[in-house]
Amino acid sequence: MSGAFANRTEAGRLLAKRLAATPREGRVVVLALPRGGLPIGLEVARALKAPLDLLLVRKIGAPWQPELAVAAVVDGNPPQLVIDESTSTLTGADADYIEKEKARELHEIERRRHVYLRGRTPLPVEGATVIVVDDGIATGTTMRAALKGLRRMHPERLVVAVPVAPSDTLAELRSEVDELVCLEQPEYFHAIGNHYADFHQVDDEEVIAALDAAAAFSAS
């Protein structure tokens, strides 16, 4: 498979270079969406000398097409549910279905928090410049849910940074953020993985290694 980026690490370094070109005042926190966002987030956090944490959000797929998002749930106290009303109506995803799937995805969020963070306290984002990273954006439903949750935590500035996304999705996200950084906006966008030569599935061990590496250089 060919792509604009050799792998997520290369994409993360290129994205970090773009982000580092803009001076940033005050505290900066990098939040990565697991699992694919962690290799990206590690390179961004390293370059900006900022701490790295997870942003746990899970997509709720349509009953007949799990990859088509009808809603998303964001970790928090309380958890936040963002529903795409038009898509949920078109696909027959009623309130009972969404509530059932929400419970299932919250269970997965709790599993990931236990496995990945191992008791670490989530980084505070209030008053900080928060940079949300992922390996790409397709429809934007998951990212919109994540941003909605973060806004309620009162960051000083909210930034989304990704290597690749379609231009129409980015246009829809611009009103949700203070800054939007995207390296590639291909005219023909089919899937995020098409824009990477190596787009292997990131496993739990790779996520944990990235968090450990970030914790080590943040403490030094």
mmCIF file of N, CA and C in Angstrom, residues 110-205:
data_model
loop_
_atom_site.group_PDB
_atom_site.id
_atom_site.type_symbol
_atom_site.label_atom_id
_atom_site.label_comp_id
_atom_site.label_asym_id
_atom_site.label_seq_id
_atom_site.Cartn_x
_atom_site.Cartn_y
_atom_site.Cartn_z
ATOM 1 N N GLU A 110 -13.624 1.857 30.213
ATOM 2 C CA GLU A 110 -13.099 1.527 31.541
ATOM 3 C C GLU A 110 -11.961 0.512 31.429
ATOM 4 N N ARG A 111 -12.100 -0.467 30.542
ATOM 5 C CA ARG A 111 -11.030 -1.447 30.332
ATOM 6 C C ARG A 111 -9.757 -0.762 29.861
ATOM 7 N N ARG A 112 -9.919 0.133 28.889
ATOM 8 C CA ARG A 112 -8.740 0.813 28.354
ATOM 9 C C ARG A 112 -8.093 1.717 29.404
ATOM 10 N N ARG A 113 -8.919 2.383 30.188
ATOM 11 C CA ARG A 113 -8.345 3.229 31.236
ATOM 12 C C ARG A 113 -7.517 2.384 32.203
ATOM 13 N N HIS A 114 -8.031 1.223 32.570
ATOM 14 C CA HIS A 114 -7.302 0.346 33.494
ATOM 15 C C HIS A 114 -6.014 -0.180 32.863
ATOM 16 N N VAL A 115 -6.100 -0.649 31.613
ATOM 17 C CA VAL A 115 -4.941 -1.250 30.942
ATOM 18 C C VAL A 115 -3.880 -0.204 30.630
ATOM 19 N N TYR A 116 -4.302 0.930 30.080
ATOM 20 C CA TYR A 116 -3.345 1.916 29.586
ATOM 21 C C TYR A 116 -2.784 2.811 30.689
ATOM 22 N N LEU A 117 -3.644 3.304 31.549
ATOM 23 C CA LEU A 117 -3.213 4.325 32.505
ATOM 24 C C LEU A 117 -2.698 3.737 33.815
ATOM 25 N N ARG A 118 -3.161 2.520 34.154
ATOM 26 C CA ARG A 118 -2.648 1.804 35.326
ATOM 27 C C ARG A 118 -2.590 2.690 36.569
ATOM 28 N N GLY A 119 -3.690 3.369 36.817
ATOM 29 C CA GLY A 119 -3.800 4.172 38.027
ATOM 30 C C GLY A 119 -3.314 5.606 37.892
ATOM 31 N N ARG A 120 -2.759 5.964 36.738
ATOM 32 C CA ARG A 120 -2.312 7.354 36.564
ATOM 33 C C ARG A 120 -3.509 8.297 36.566
ATOM 34 N N THR A 121 -3.353 9.411 37.225
ATOM 35 C CA THR A 121 -4.405 10.416 37.245
ATOM 36 C C THR A 121 -4.442 11.137 35.906
ATOM 37 N N PRO A 122 -5.610 11.284 35.300
ATOM 38 C CA PRO A 122 -5.681 12.015 34.034
ATOM 39 C C PRO A 122 -5.153 13.442 34.189
ATOM 40 N N LEU A 123 -4.485 13.922 33.173
ATOM 41 C CA LEU A 123 -3.927 15.273 33.222
ATOM 42 C C LEU A 123 -5.042 16.317 33.241
ATOM 43 N N PRO A 124 -4.934 17.336 34.077
ATOM 44 C CA PRO A 124 -5.933 18.408 34.056
ATOM 45 C C PRO A 124 -5.798 19.237 32.784
ATOM 46 N N VAL A 125 -6.921 19.620 32.198
ATOM 47 C CA VAL A 125 -6.889 20.402 30.958
ATOM 48 C C VAL A 125 -7.433 21.808 31.140
ATOM 49 N N GLU A 126 -8.049 22.079 32.277
ATOM 50 C CA GLU A 126 -8.602 23.417 32.490
ATOM 51 C C GLU A 126 -7.498 24.466 32.425
ATOM 52 N N GLY A 127 -7.722 25.483 31.608
ATOM 53 C CA GLY A 127 -6.767 26.572 31.477
ATOM 54 C C GLY A 127 -5.564 26.274 30.605
ATOM 55 N N ALA A 128 -5.493 25.094 30.014
ATOM 56 C CA ALA A 128 -4.345 24.705 29.195
ATOM 57 C C ALA A 128 -4.658 24.823 27.709
ATOM 58 N N THR A 129 -3.604 24.897 26.904
ATOM 59 C CA THR A 129 -3.749 24.693 25.466
ATOM 60 C C THR A 129 -3.754 23.183 25.248
ATOM 61 N N VAL A 130 -4.861 22.661 24.769
ATOM 62 C CA VAL A 130 -5.026 21.221 24.596
ATOM 63 C C VAL A 130 -4.941 20.898 23.111
ATOM 64 N N ILE A 131 -3.983 20.046 22.755
ATOM 65 C CA ILE A 131 -3.800 19.628 21.368
ATOM 66 C C ILE A 131 -4.275 18.183 21.235
ATOM 67 N N VAL A 132 -5.357 17.992 20.490
ATOM 68 C CA VAL A 132 -5.942 16.667 20.294
ATOM 69 C C VAL A 132 -5.403 16.096 18.992
ATOM 70 N N VAL A 133 -4.819 14.909 19.056
ATOM 71 C CA VAL A 133 -4.210 14.305 17.873
ATOM 72 C C VAL A 133 -4.790 12.921 17.604
ATOM 73 N N ASP A 134 -4.801 12.553 16.330
ATOM 74 C CA ASP A 134 -5.160 11.213 15.892
ATOM 75 C C ASP A 134 -4.391 10.952 14.610
ATOM 76 N N ASP A 135 -4.469 9.703 14.099
ATOM 77 C CA ASP A 135 -3.733 9.403 12.870
ATOM 78 C C ASP A 135 -4.476 9.852 11.622
ATOM 79 N N GLY A 136 -5.667 10.395 11.801
ATOM 80 C CA GLY A 136 -6.448 10.933 10.695
ATOM 81 C C GLY A 136 -7.894 11.087 11.119
ATOM 82 N N ILE A 137 -8.672 11.762 10.304
ATOM 83 C CA ILE A 137 -10.101 11.924 10.556
ATOM 84 C C ILE A 137 -10.837 11.535 9.287
ATOM 85 N N ALA A 138 -11.901 10.769 9.444
ATOM 86 C CA ALA A 138 -12.734 10.394 8.291
ATOM 87 C C ALA A 138 -14.034 11.182 8.334
ATOM 88 N N THR A 139 -15.048 10.682 9.045
ATOM 89 C CA THR A 139 -16.332 11.397 9.113
ATOM 90 C C THR A 139 -16.311 12.525 10.129
ATOM 91 N N GLY A 140 -15.485 12.400 11.167
ATOM 92 C CA GLY A 140 -15.403 13.441 12.185
ATOM 93 C C GLY A 140 -16.353 13.261 13.350
ATOM 94 N N THR A 141 -17.212 12.254 13.320
ATOM 95 C CA THR A 141 -18.181 12.069 14.407
ATOM 96 C C THR A 141 -17.486 11.828 15.744
ATOM 97 N N THR A 142 -16.499 10.944 15.751
ATOM 98 C CA THR A 142 -15.787 10.654 16.991
ATOM 99 C C THR A 142 -15.040 11.885 17.489
ATOM 100 N N MET A 143 -14.395 12.604 16.592
ATOM 101 C CA MET A 143 -13.655 13.791 16.987
ATOM 102 C C MET A 143 -14.581 14.877 17.518
ATOM 103 N N ARG A 144 -15.732 15.067 16.887
ATOM 104 C CA ARG A 144 -16.688 16.073 17.386
ATOM 105 C C ARG A 144 -17.130 15.750 18.809
ATOM 106 N N ALA A 145 -17.384 14.471 19.068
ATOM 107 C CA ALA A 145 -17.771 14.065 20.414
ATOM 108 C C ALA A 145 -16.655 14.359 21.412
ATOM 109 N N ALA A 146 -15.426 14.058 21.021
ATOM 110 C CA ALA A 146 -14.282 14.319 21.889
ATOM 111 C C ALA A 146 -14.165 15.806 22.204
ATOM 112 N N LEU A 147 -14.334 16.629 21.198
ATOM 113 C CA LEU A 147 -14.211 18.075 21.393
ATOM 114 C C LEU A 147 -15.334 18.625 22.269
ATOM 115 N N LYS A 148 -16.528 18.079 22.088
ATOM 116 C CA LYS A 148 -17.649 18.499 22.919
ATOM 117 C C LYS A 148 -17.359 18.224 24.389
ATOM 118 N N GLY A 149 -16.822 17.030 24.660
ATOM 119 C CA GLY A 149 -16.462 16.694 26.028
ATOM 120 C C GLY A 149 -15.379 17.593 26.582
ATOM 121 N N LEU A 150 -14.381 17.882 25.766
ATOM 122 C CA LEU A 150 -13.265 18.720 26.226
ATOM 123 C C LEU A 150 -13.688 20.149 26.509
ATOM 124 N N ARG A 151 -14.565 20.702 25.711
ATOM 125 C CA ARG A 151 -15.013 22.084 25.920
ATOM 126 C C ARG A 151 -15.606 22.259 27.316
ATOM 127 N N ARG A 152 -16.265 21.231 27.798
ATOM 128 C CA ARG A 152 -16.881 21.304 29.117
ATOM 129 C C ARG A 152 -15.850 21.242 30.239
ATOM 130 N N MET A 153 -14.607 20.923 29.891
ATOM 131 C CA MET A 153 -13.517 20.907 30.871
ATOM 132 C C MET A 153 -12.755 22.234 30.894
ATOM 133 N N HIS A 154 -13.183 23.185 30.083
ATOM 134 C CA HIS A 154 -12.683 24.570 30.092
ATOM 135 C C HIS A 154 -11.192 24.730 29.777
ATOM 136 N N PRO A 155 -10.733 24.180 28.660
ATOM 137 C CA PRO A 155 -9.355 24.491 28.237
ATOM 138 C C PRO A 155 -9.266 25.954 27.800
ATOM 139 N N GLU A 156 -8.072 26.501 27.880
ATOM 140 C CA GLU A 156 -7.866 27.866 27.407
ATOM 141 C C GLU A 156 -7.949 27.932 25.886
ATOM 142 N N ARG A 157 -7.398 26.909 25.241
ATOM 143 C CA ARG A 157 -7.362 26.872 23.788
ATOM 144 C C ARG A 157 -7.444 25.412 23.347
ATOM 145 N N LEU A 158 -8.219 25.159 22.316
ATOM 146 C CA LEU A 158 -8.442 23.791 21.848
ATOM 147 C C LEU A 158 -7.948 23.670 20.408
ATOM 148 N N VAL A 159 -7.018 22.746 20.194
ATOM 149 C CA VAL A 159 -6.367 22.545 18.903
ATOM 150 C C VAL A 159 -6.580 21.097 18.454
ATOM 151 N N VAL A 160 -6.938 20.906 17.195
ATOM 152 C CA VAL A 160 -6.960 19.576 16.604
ATOM 153 C C VAL A 160 -5.832 19.496 15.587
ATOM 154 N N ALA A 161 -5.033 18.424 15.669
ATOM 155 C CA ALA A 161 -3.907 18.259 14.753
ATOM 156 C C ALA A 161 -3.878 16.822 14.248
ATOM 157 N N VAL A 162 -3.959 16.649 12.938
ATOM 158 C CA VAL A 162 -3.952 15.316 12.325
ATOM 159 C C VAL A 162 -3.138 15.347 11.035
ATOM 160 N N PRO A 163 -2.581 14.206 10.636
ATOM 161 C CA PRO A 163 -1.840 14.160 9.381
ATOM 162 C C PRO A 163 -2.724 14.271 8.144
ATOM 163 N N VAL A 164 -3.935 13.682 8.197
ATOM 164 C CA VAL A 164 -4.740 13.621 6.973
ATOM 165 C C VAL A 164 -6.226 13.618 7.315
ATOM 166 N N ALA A 165 -7.019 14.288 6.464
ATOM 167 C CA ALA A 165 -8.470 14.310 6.618
ATOM 168 C C ALA A 165 -9.070 14.913 5.355
ATOM 169 N N PRO A 166 -10.330 14.589 5.051
ATOM 170 C CA PRO A 166 -10.991 15.212 3.908
ATOM 171 C C PRO A 166 -11.362 16.661 4.218
ATOM 172 N N SER A 167 -11.327 17.513 3.206
ATOM 173 C CA SER A 167 -11.558 18.944 3.416
ATOM 174 C C SER A 167 -12.959 19.248 3.935
ATOM 175 N N ASP A 168 -13.968 18.475 3.507
ATOM 176 C CA ASP A 168 -15.327 18.773 3.970
ATOM 177 C C ASP A 168 -15.490 18.466 5.456
ATOM 178 N N THR A 169 -14.842 17.414 5.926
ATOM 179 C CA THR A 169 -14.892 17.107 7.356
ATOM 180 C C THR A 169 -14.186 18.187 8.157
ATOM 181 N N LEU A 170 -13.050 18.650 7.672
ATOM 182 C CA LEU A 170 -12.329 19.720 8.363
ATOM 183 C C LEU A 170 -13.171 20.990 8.430
ATOM 184 N N ALA A 171 -13.872 21.300 7.358
ATOM 185 C CA ALA A 171 -14.725 22.495 7.342
ATOM 186 C C ALA A 171 -15.789 22.410 8.426
ATOM 187 N N GLU A 172 -16.332 21.220 8.643
ATOM 188 C CA GLU A 172 -17.364 21.032 9.659
ATOM 189 C C GLU A 172 -16.795 21.131 11.074
ATOM 190 N N LEU A 173 -15.506 20.837 11.239
ATOM 191 C CA LEU A 173 -14.888 20.858 12.563
ATOM 192 C C LEU A 173 -14.353 22.234 12.969
ATOM 193 N N ARG A 174 -14.178 23.113 12.015
ATOM 194 C CA ARG A 174 -13.501 24.382 12.308
ATOM 195 C C ARG A 174 -14.196 25.190 13.401
ATOM 196 N N SER A 175 -15.514 25.125 13.445
ATOM 197 C CA SER A 175 -16.248 25.900 14.455
ATOM 198 C C SER A 175 -16.092 25.318 15.860
ATOM 199 N N GLU A 176 -15.575 24.093 15.954
ATOM 200 C CA GLU A 176 -15.444 23.425 17.249
ATOM 201 C C GLU A 176 -14.108 23.730 17.935
ATOM 202 N N VAL A 177 -13.163 24.311 17.213
ATOM 203 C CA VAL A 177 -11.801 24.456 17.736
ATOM 204 C C VAL A 177 -11.285 25.877 17.548
ATOM 205 N N ASP A 178 -10.203 26.169 18.243
ATOM 206 C CA ASP A 178 -9.525 27.458 18.079
ATOM 207 C C ASP A 178 -8.465 27.391 16.990
ATOM 208 N N GLU A 179 -7.977 26.179 16.717
ATOM 209 C CA GLU A 179 -6.937 25.998 15.693
ATOM 210 C C GLU A 179 -7.066 24.592 15.120
ATOM 211 N N LEU A 180 -6.891 24.487 13.822
ATOM 212 C CA LEU A 180 -6.986 23.196 13.141
ATOM 213 C C LEU A 180 -5.767 23.036 12.248
ATOM 214 N N VAL A 181 -5.011 21.962 12.473
ATOM 215 C CA VAL A 181 -3.794 21.700 11.710
ATOM 216 C C VAL A 181 -3.936 20.343 11.029
ATOM 217 N N CYS A 182 -3.792 20.316 9.717
ATOM 218 C CA CYS A 182 -3.873 19.067 8.960
ATOM 219 C C CYS A 182 -2.859 19.137 7.825
ATOM 220 N N LEU A 183 -2.003 18.122 7.718
ATOM 221 C CA LEU A 183 -0.928 18.144 6.733
ATOM 222 C C LEU A 183 -1.417 17.842 5.319
ATOM 223 N N GLU A 184 -2.352 16.914 5.180
ATOM 224 C CA GLU A 184 -2.812 16.486 3.859
ATOM 225 C C GLU A 184 -4.336 16.495 3.803
ATOM 226 N N GLN A 185 -4.878 17.135 2.758
ATOM 227 C CA GLN A 185 -6.322 17.133 2.515
ATOM 228 C C GLN A 185 -6.556 16.636 1.087
ATOM 229 N N PRO A 186 -6.471 15.328 0.880
ATOM 230 C CA PRO A 186 -6.546 14.778 -0.476
ATOM 231 C C PRO A 186 -7.902 15.041 -1.127
ATOM 232 N N GLU A 187 -7.865 15.272 -2.408
ATOM 233 C CA GLU A 187 -9.104 15.527 -3.153
ATOM 234 C C GLU A 187 -10.010 14.308 -3.124
ATOM 235 N N TYR A 188 -9.402 13.118 -3.235
ATOM 236 C CA TYR A 188 -10.171 11.878 -3.192
ATOM 237 C C TYR A 188 -9.789 11.123 -1.930
ATOM 238 N N PHE A 189 -10.679 11.141 -0.965
ATOM 239 C CA PHE A 189 -10.405 10.519 0.332
ATOM 240 C C PHE A 189 -11.328 9.318 0.502
ATOM 241 N N HIS A 190 -10.736 8.131 0.701
ATOM 242 C CA HIS A 190 -11.539 6.927 0.882
ATOM 243 C C HIS A 190 -11.376 6.343 2.279
ATOM 244 N N ALA A 191 -10.157 6.293 2.761
ATOM 245 C CA ALA A 191 -9.899 5.744 4.097
ATOM 246 C C ALA A 191 -8.560 6.290 4.589
ATOM 247 N N ILE A 192 -8.452 6.444 5.897
ATOM 248 C CA ILE A 192 -7.224 6.986 6.478
ATOM 249 C C ILE A 192 -6.025 6.124 6.099
ATOM 250 N N GLY A 193 -6.188 4.805 6.172
ATOM 251 C CA GLY A 193 -5.080 3.892 5.924
ATOM 252 C C GLY A 193 -4.496 3.980 4.531
ATOM 253 N N ASN A 194 -5.271 4.480 3.562
ATOM 254 C CA ASN A 194 -4.763 4.624 2.195
ATOM 255 C C ASN A 194 -3.633 5.640 2.104
ATOM 256 N N HIS A 195 -3.470 6.456 3.118
ATOM 257 C CA HIS A 195 -2.481 7.533 3.081
ATOM 258 C C HIS A 195 -1.227 7.202 3.899
ATOM 259 N N TYR A 196 -1.105 5.939 4.279
ATOM 260 C CA TYR A 196 0.076 5.434 4.980
ATOM 261 C C TYR A 196 0.591 4.192 4.266
ATOM 262 N N ALA A 197 1.915 4.096 4.126
ATOM 263 C CA ALA A 197 2.500 2.853 3.605
ATOM 264 C C ALA A 197 2.364 1.735 4.636
ATOM 265 N N ASP A 198 2.615 2.062 5.910
ATOM 266 C CA ASP A 198 2.452 1.119 7.013
ATOM 267 C C ASP A 198 1.342 1.644 7.914
ATOM 268 N N PHE A 199 0.203 0.941 7.934
ATOM 269 C CA PHE A 199 -0.926 1.359 8.760
ATOM 270 C C PHE A 199 -1.390 0.146 9.577
ATOM 271 N N HIS A 200 -0.434 -0.478 10.271
ATOM 272 C CA HIS A 200 -0.767 -1.649 11.088
ATOM 273 C C HIS A 200 -1.674 -1.256 12.244
ATOM 274 N N GLN A 201 -2.408 -2.208 12.751
ATOM 275 C CA GLN A 201 -3.276 -1.954 13.898
ATOM 276 C C GLN A 201 -2.407 -1.788 15.138
ATOM 277 N N VAL A 202 -2.553 -0.657 15.797
ATOM 278 C CA VAL A 202 -1.788 -0.389 17.016
ATOM 279 C C VAL A 202 -2.386 -1.215 18.150
ATOM 280 N N ASP A 203 -1.551 -1.995 18.836
ATOM 281 C CA ASP A 203 -2.064 -2.836 19.914
ATOM 282 C C ASP A 203 -1.857 -2.165 21.277
ATOM 283 N N ASP A 204 -2.382 -2.813 22.322
ATOM 284 C CA ASP A 204 -2.300 -2.240 23.660
ATOM 285 C C ASP A 204 -0.860 -2.022 24.100
ATOM 286 N N GLU A 205 0.015 -2.952 23.745
ATOM 287 C CA GLU A 205 1.416 -2.832 24.161
ATOM 288 C C GLU A 205 2.067 -1.586 23.567
#
